[in-house]
Amino acid sequence: MMRTEISLLGFLRDGSLGAFIPRKHCSPVDVFACLGSADEVYTPDDLDLPYQPGSAACFPLVVAYGDLEFHFAGENELATVFVDTFSGVAQQADGGPLLLQDRKFLRQGLPLSEFLKMARQAGLEITDVREHAPPYAMIATTAAGIEVGFEHDDPELPDSQATLRWFCWMHA
């Protein structure tokens, strides 16, 4: 079985996940059409409720391809594409049935300074780096609007570095 390849560098550059381009007004069926079957599809409020297209009772809904999660607020409302678990080898995101490429850019524990250096070397435009929940967290935002979150384990320690903990796309 051929696995769909997804470039995480491409996601950071232009927001695309292979043939799927996240947008507010899309449905789980749109995601399946581009990326194939997911590992899991579930309603957080009722884990036993199966997803049925057109059924409002199924929402909110999470469509998961390994660590890559698509969170839907409604049938045609994608709220976020999110990774905050890195279950792959070397603290990298696992794509389940998707073959994630360029995972070195988005690996858990990567220091913010190293991420910014790698981004520069790859020609990736970072438009903003700002504090989030100071002094514990920082967010780097790409030109495509992808946010990459970095957190300190203990900002009180003199050698503490903010390291990568999550990344996401959110509808504007």
PDB file of C-alpha atoms in Angstrom:
ATOM      1  CA  MET A   1       0.000   0.000   0.000  1.00  0.00           C
ATOM      2  CA  MET A   2       1.385   3.385  -1.031  1.00  0.00           C
ATOM      3  CA  ARG A   3       1.460   5.956   1.780  1.00  0.00           C
ATOM      4  CA  THR A   4       0.637   9.598   1.066  1.00  0.00           C
ATOM      5  CA  GLU A   5       3.763  11.729   1.515  1.00  0.00           C
ATOM      6  CA  ILE A   6       3.461  14.962   3.484  1.00  0.00           C
ATOM      7  CA  SER A   7       6.313  17.482   3.652  1.00  0.00           C
ATOM      8  CA  LEU A   8       6.374  19.215   7.019  1.00  0.00           C
ATOM      9  CA  LEU A   9       8.671  21.857   5.525  1.00  0.00           C
ATOM     10  CA  GLY A  10       5.999  22.400   2.858  1.00  0.00           C
ATOM     11  CA  PHE A  11       3.395  22.715   5.620  1.00  0.00           C
ATOM     12  CA  LEU A  12       5.526  25.378   7.332  1.00  0.00           C
ATOM     13  CA  ARG A  13       6.112  27.200   4.008  1.00  0.00           C
ATOM     14  CA  ASP A  14       2.644  27.258   2.504  1.00  0.00           C
ATOM     15  CA  GLY A  15       0.280  25.488   4.897  1.00  0.00           C
ATOM     16  CA  SER A  16      -0.300  22.501   2.607  1.00  0.00           C
ATOM     17  CA  LEU A  17      -0.421  18.895   3.742  1.00  0.00           C
ATOM     18  CA  GLY A  18       0.192  17.135   0.468  1.00  0.00           C
ATOM     19  CA  ALA A  19      -2.915  17.605  -1.673  1.00  0.00           C
ATOM     20  CA  PHE A  20      -4.886  18.981   1.277  1.00  0.00           C
ATOM     21  CA  ILE A  21      -4.785  22.694   2.016  1.00  0.00           C
ATOM     22  CA  PRO A  22      -6.397  23.456   5.384  1.00  0.00           C
ATOM     23  CA  ARG A  23      -9.217  25.984   5.232  1.00  0.00           C
ATOM     24  CA  LYS A  24     -11.967  26.941   7.625  1.00  0.00           C
ATOM     25  CA  HIS A  25     -14.833  25.720   5.486  1.00  0.00           C
ATOM     26  CA  CYS A  26     -14.115  22.070   4.787  1.00  0.00           C
ATOM     27  CA  SER A  27     -15.382  18.757   6.097  1.00  0.00           C
ATOM     28  CA  PRO A  28     -13.841  15.528   7.338  1.00  0.00           C
ATOM     29  CA  VAL A  29     -14.880  14.014   3.996  1.00  0.00           C
ATOM     30  CA  ASP A  30     -12.671  16.613   2.243  1.00  0.00           C
ATOM     31  CA  VAL A  31      -9.708  15.502   4.385  1.00  0.00           C
ATOM     32  CA  PHE A  32     -10.367  11.806   3.654  1.00  0.00           C
ATOM     33  CA  ALA A  33     -10.628  12.535  -0.092  1.00  0.00           C
ATOM     34  CA  CYS A  34      -7.130  14.078  -0.099  1.00  0.00           C
ATOM     35  CA  LEU A  35      -5.318  12.044   2.569  1.00  0.00           C
ATOM     36  CA  GLY A  36      -7.146   8.723   2.695  1.00  0.00           C
ATOM     37  CA  SER A  37      -8.467   6.888   5.733  1.00  0.00           C
ATOM     38  CA  ALA A  38      -7.421   8.142   9.153  1.00  0.00           C
ATOM     39  CA  ASP A  39      -6.143   6.086  12.103  1.00  0.00           C
ATOM     40  CA  GLU A  40      -8.877   7.423  14.339  1.00  0.00           C
ATOM     41  CA  VAL A  41     -12.037   9.450  13.969  1.00  0.00           C
ATOM     42  CA  TYR A  42     -13.789  10.267  17.227  1.00  0.00           C
ATOM     43  CA  THR A  43     -16.050  12.637  19.079  1.00  0.00           C
ATOM     44  CA  PRO A  44     -14.283  13.692  22.294  1.00  0.00           C
ATOM     45  CA  ASP A  45     -17.630  14.054  24.102  1.00  0.00           C
ATOM     46  CA  ASP A  46     -18.794  10.537  23.165  1.00  0.00           C
ATOM     47  CA  LEU A  47     -16.035   8.143  22.120  1.00  0.00           C
ATOM     48  CA  ASP A  48     -18.581   5.483  21.148  1.00  0.00           C
ATOM     49  CA  LEU A  49     -20.422   7.724  18.673  1.00  0.00           C
ATOM     50  CA  PRO A  50     -19.273   6.892  15.122  1.00  0.00           C
ATOM     51  CA  TYR A  51     -18.794   9.717  12.635  1.00  0.00           C
ATOM     52  CA  GLN A  52     -21.645  10.017  10.167  1.00  0.00           C
ATOM     53  CA  PRO A  53     -21.419  12.755   7.530  1.00  0.00           C
ATOM     54  CA  GLY A  54     -24.187  15.303   8.065  1.00  0.00           C
ATOM     55  CA  SER A  55     -24.836  14.392  11.701  1.00  0.00           C
ATOM     56  CA  ALA A  56     -24.416  17.396  14.014  1.00  0.00           C
ATOM     57  CA  ALA A  57     -24.232  15.013  17.000  1.00  0.00           C
ATOM     58  CA  CYS A  58     -20.722  13.927  15.859  1.00  0.00           C
ATOM     59  CA  PHE A  59     -19.155  17.310  16.571  1.00  0.00           C
ATOM     60  CA  PRO A  60     -16.738  18.385  17.816  1.00  0.00           C
ATOM     61  CA  LEU A  61     -14.775  15.737  15.924  1.00  0.00           C
ATOM     62  CA  VAL A  62     -11.103  14.744  15.801  1.00  0.00           C
ATOM     63  CA  VAL A  63      -9.643  13.073  12.704  1.00  0.00           C
ATOM     64  CA  ALA A  64      -6.201  11.672  13.548  1.00  0.00           C
ATOM     65  CA  TYR A  65      -3.398  10.441  11.307  1.00  0.00           C
ATOM     66  CA  GLY A  66      -0.937   9.282  13.937  1.00  0.00           C
ATOM     67  CA  ASP A  67       0.078  12.408  15.864  1.00  0.00           C
ATOM     68  CA  LEU A  68      -1.422  14.777  13.252  1.00  0.00           C
ATOM     69  CA  GLU A  69      -4.926  15.801  14.382  1.00  0.00           C
ATOM     70  CA  PHE A  70      -7.626  17.677  12.491  1.00  0.00           C
ATOM     71  CA  HIS A  71     -10.142  19.239  14.903  1.00  0.00           C
ATOM     72  CA  PHE A  72     -13.577  20.031  13.506  1.00  0.00           C
ATOM     73  CA  ALA A  73     -16.050  22.299  15.324  1.00  0.00           C
ATOM     74  CA  GLY A  74     -18.829  21.411  12.856  1.00  0.00           C
ATOM     75  CA  GLU A  75     -19.517  19.462   9.674  1.00  0.00           C
ATOM     76  CA  ASN A  76     -17.939  22.171   7.515  1.00  0.00           C
ATOM     77  CA  GLU A  77     -15.714  23.932  10.036  1.00  0.00           C
ATOM     78  CA  LEU A  78     -12.101  22.920  10.474  1.00  0.00           C
ATOM     79  CA  ALA A  79     -10.863  24.664  13.630  1.00  0.00           C
ATOM     80  CA  THR A  80      -7.238  23.509  13.745  1.00  0.00           C
ATOM     81  CA  VAL A  81      -4.624  21.071  12.506  1.00  0.00           C
ATOM     82  CA  PHE A  82      -2.496  20.261  15.516  1.00  0.00           C
ATOM     83  CA  VAL A  83       0.428  18.154  16.747  1.00  0.00           C
ATOM     84  CA  ASP A  84       1.353  18.107  20.438  1.00  0.00           C
ATOM     85  CA  THR A  85       2.402  14.455  20.713  1.00  0.00           C
ATOM     86  CA  PHE A  86       5.574  13.155  19.095  1.00  0.00           C
ATOM     87  CA  SER A  87       5.423   9.376  19.206  1.00  0.00           C
ATOM     88  CA  GLY A  88       7.802   8.742  16.307  1.00  0.00           C
ATOM     89  CA  VAL A  89      11.482   7.849  16.382  1.00  0.00           C
ATOM     90  CA  ALA A  90      13.831  10.585  17.717  1.00  0.00           C
ATOM     91  CA  GLN A  91      10.943  12.632  19.141  1.00  0.00           C
ATOM     92  CA  GLN A  92       9.476  13.253  15.694  1.00  0.00           C
ATOM     93  CA  ALA A  93       5.805  13.328  14.775  1.00  0.00           C
ATOM     94  CA  ASP A  94       4.350  10.064  13.493  1.00  0.00           C
ATOM     95  CA  GLY A  95       1.881  10.376  10.610  1.00  0.00           C
ATOM     96  CA  GLY A  96       0.210   6.992  11.020  1.00  0.00           C
ATOM     97  CA  PRO A  97      -0.871   6.106   7.471  1.00  0.00           C
ATOM     98  CA  LEU A  98       0.791   9.307   6.175  1.00  0.00           C
ATOM     99  CA  LEU A  99       4.514   9.377   5.424  1.00  0.00           C
ATOM    100  CA  LEU A 100       5.808  12.562   7.054  1.00  0.00           C
ATOM    101  CA  GLN A 101       8.899  14.040   5.382  1.00  0.00           C
ATOM    102  CA  ASP A 102      11.240  16.789   6.681  1.00  0.00           C
ATOM    103  CA  ARG A 103      10.467  15.826  10.274  1.00  0.00           C
ATOM    104  CA  LYS A 104      13.741  17.298  11.572  1.00  0.00           C
ATOM    105  CA  PHE A 105      12.173  20.792  11.394  1.00  0.00           C
ATOM    106  CA  LEU A 106       9.394  19.852  13.793  1.00  0.00           C
ATOM    107  CA  ARG A 107      10.805  17.496  16.389  1.00  0.00           C
ATOM    108  CA  GLN A 108       9.978  17.659  20.072  1.00  0.00           C
ATOM    109  CA  GLY A 109      12.754  19.174  22.157  1.00  0.00           C
ATOM    110  CA  LEU A 110      14.326  21.165  19.301  1.00  0.00           C
ATOM    111  CA  PRO A 111      15.557  24.466  20.815  1.00  0.00           C
ATOM    112  CA  LEU A 112      13.979  27.645  19.425  1.00  0.00           C
ATOM    113  CA  SER A 113      17.414  28.977  18.438  1.00  0.00           C
ATOM    114  CA  GLU A 114      18.123  25.800  16.402  1.00  0.00           C
ATOM    115  CA  PHE A 115      14.668  25.931  14.759  1.00  0.00           C
ATOM    116  CA  LEU A 116      15.278  29.550  13.692  1.00  0.00           C
ATOM    117  CA  LYS A 117      18.734  28.655  12.325  1.00  0.00           C
ATOM    118  CA  MET A 118      17.320  25.689  10.366  1.00  0.00           C
ATOM    119  CA  ALA A 119      14.475  27.865   9.056  1.00  0.00           C
ATOM    120  CA  ARG A 120      16.964  30.472   7.765  1.00  0.00           C
ATOM    121  CA  GLN A 121      19.071  27.770   6.088  1.00  0.00           C
ATOM    122  CA  ALA A 122      15.965  26.312   4.404  1.00  0.00           C
ATOM    123  CA  GLY A 123      14.721  29.725   3.234  1.00  0.00           C
ATOM    124  CA  LEU A 124      11.666  29.436   5.482  1.00  0.00           C
ATOM    125  CA  GLU A 125      10.234  32.843   6.349  1.00  0.00           C
ATOM    126  CA  ILE A 126       9.501  33.338  10.041  1.00  0.00           C
ATOM    127  CA  THR A 127       7.309  36.430  10.371  1.00  0.00           C
ATOM    128  CA  ASP A 128       7.062  36.634  14.141  1.00  0.00           C
ATOM    129  CA  VAL A 129       8.577  35.252  17.333  1.00  0.00           C
ATOM    130  CA  ARG A 130       6.692  36.313  20.448  1.00  0.00           C
ATOM    131  CA  GLU A 131       6.226  35.448  24.077  1.00  0.00           C
ATOM    132  CA  HIS A 132       3.233  33.341  24.961  1.00  0.00           C
ATOM    133  CA  ALA A 133       2.366  32.792  28.623  1.00  0.00           C
ATOM    134  CA  PRO A 134       5.575  34.551  29.705  1.00  0.00           C
ATOM    135  CA  PRO A 135       8.078  33.505  30.817  1.00  0.00           C
ATOM    136  CA  TYR A 136       7.337  29.871  29.941  1.00  0.00           C
ATOM    137  CA  ALA A 137       6.547  29.843  26.244  1.00  0.00           C
ATOM    138  CA  MET A 138       7.392  31.352  22.866  1.00  0.00           C
ATOM    139  CA  ILE A 139       5.610  31.073  19.515  1.00  0.00           C
ATOM    140  CA  ALA A 140       7.285  31.307  16.111  1.00  0.00           C
ATOM    141  CA  THR A 141       4.923  32.011  13.197  1.00  0.00           C
ATOM    142  CA  THR A 142       5.705  31.257   9.561  1.00  0.00           C
ATOM    143  CA  ALA A 143       4.608  33.343   6.572  1.00  0.00           C
ATOM    144  CA  ALA A 144       1.919  30.680   5.972  1.00  0.00           C
ATOM    145  CA  GLY A 145       0.499  31.349   9.457  1.00  0.00           C
ATOM    146  CA  ILE A 146       1.690  28.077  10.966  1.00  0.00           C
ATOM    147  CA  GLU A 147       2.465  28.483  14.669  1.00  0.00           C
ATOM    148  CA  VAL A 148       5.254  26.532  16.327  1.00  0.00           C
ATOM    149  CA  GLY A 149       5.212  26.514  20.122  1.00  0.00           C
ATOM    150  CA  PHE A 150       8.290  26.359  22.346  1.00  0.00           C
ATOM    151  CA  GLU A 151       8.291  25.995  26.128  1.00  0.00           C
ATOM    152  CA  HIS A 152      10.852  26.085  28.918  1.00  0.00           C
ATOM    153  CA  ASP A 153      10.918  23.207  31.391  1.00  0.00           C
ATOM    154  CA  ASP A 154      12.001  25.674  34.060  1.00  0.00           C
ATOM    155  CA  PRO A 155      12.658  29.284  32.995  1.00  0.00           C
ATOM    156  CA  GLU A 156      14.195  29.955  36.410  1.00  0.00           C
ATOM    157  CA  LEU A 157      17.241  27.862  35.514  1.00  0.00           C
ATOM    158  CA  PRO A 158      20.025  29.934  33.920  1.00  0.00           C
ATOM    159  CA  ASP A 159      20.645  27.399  31.104  1.00  0.00           C
ATOM    160  CA  SER A 160      16.958  26.750  30.311  1.00  0.00           C
ATOM    161  CA  GLN A 161      16.041  26.841  26.621  1.00  0.00           C
ATOM    162  CA  ALA A 162      12.587  27.039  25.082  1.00  0.00           C
ATOM    163  CA  THR A 163      12.132  23.780  23.132  1.00  0.00           C
ATOM    164  CA  LEU A 164       9.561  22.705  20.558  1.00  0.00           C
ATOM    165  CA  ARG A 165       6.390  21.236  22.075  1.00  0.00           C
ATOM    166  CA  TRP A 166       3.663  21.658  19.433  1.00  0.00           C
ATOM    167  CA  PHE A 167       2.755  23.117  16.038  1.00  0.00           C
ATOM    168  CA  CYS A 168      -0.567  24.027  14.460  1.00  0.00           C
ATOM    169  CA  TRP A 169      -2.620  25.680  11.768  1.00  0.00           C
ATOM    170  CA  MET A 170      -5.723  27.553  12.931  1.00  0.00           C
ATOM    171  CA  HIS A 171      -8.341  29.118  10.717  1.00  0.00           C
ATOM    172  CA  ALA A 172      -8.130  32.899  10.510  1.00  0.00           C
TER     173      ALA A 172
END
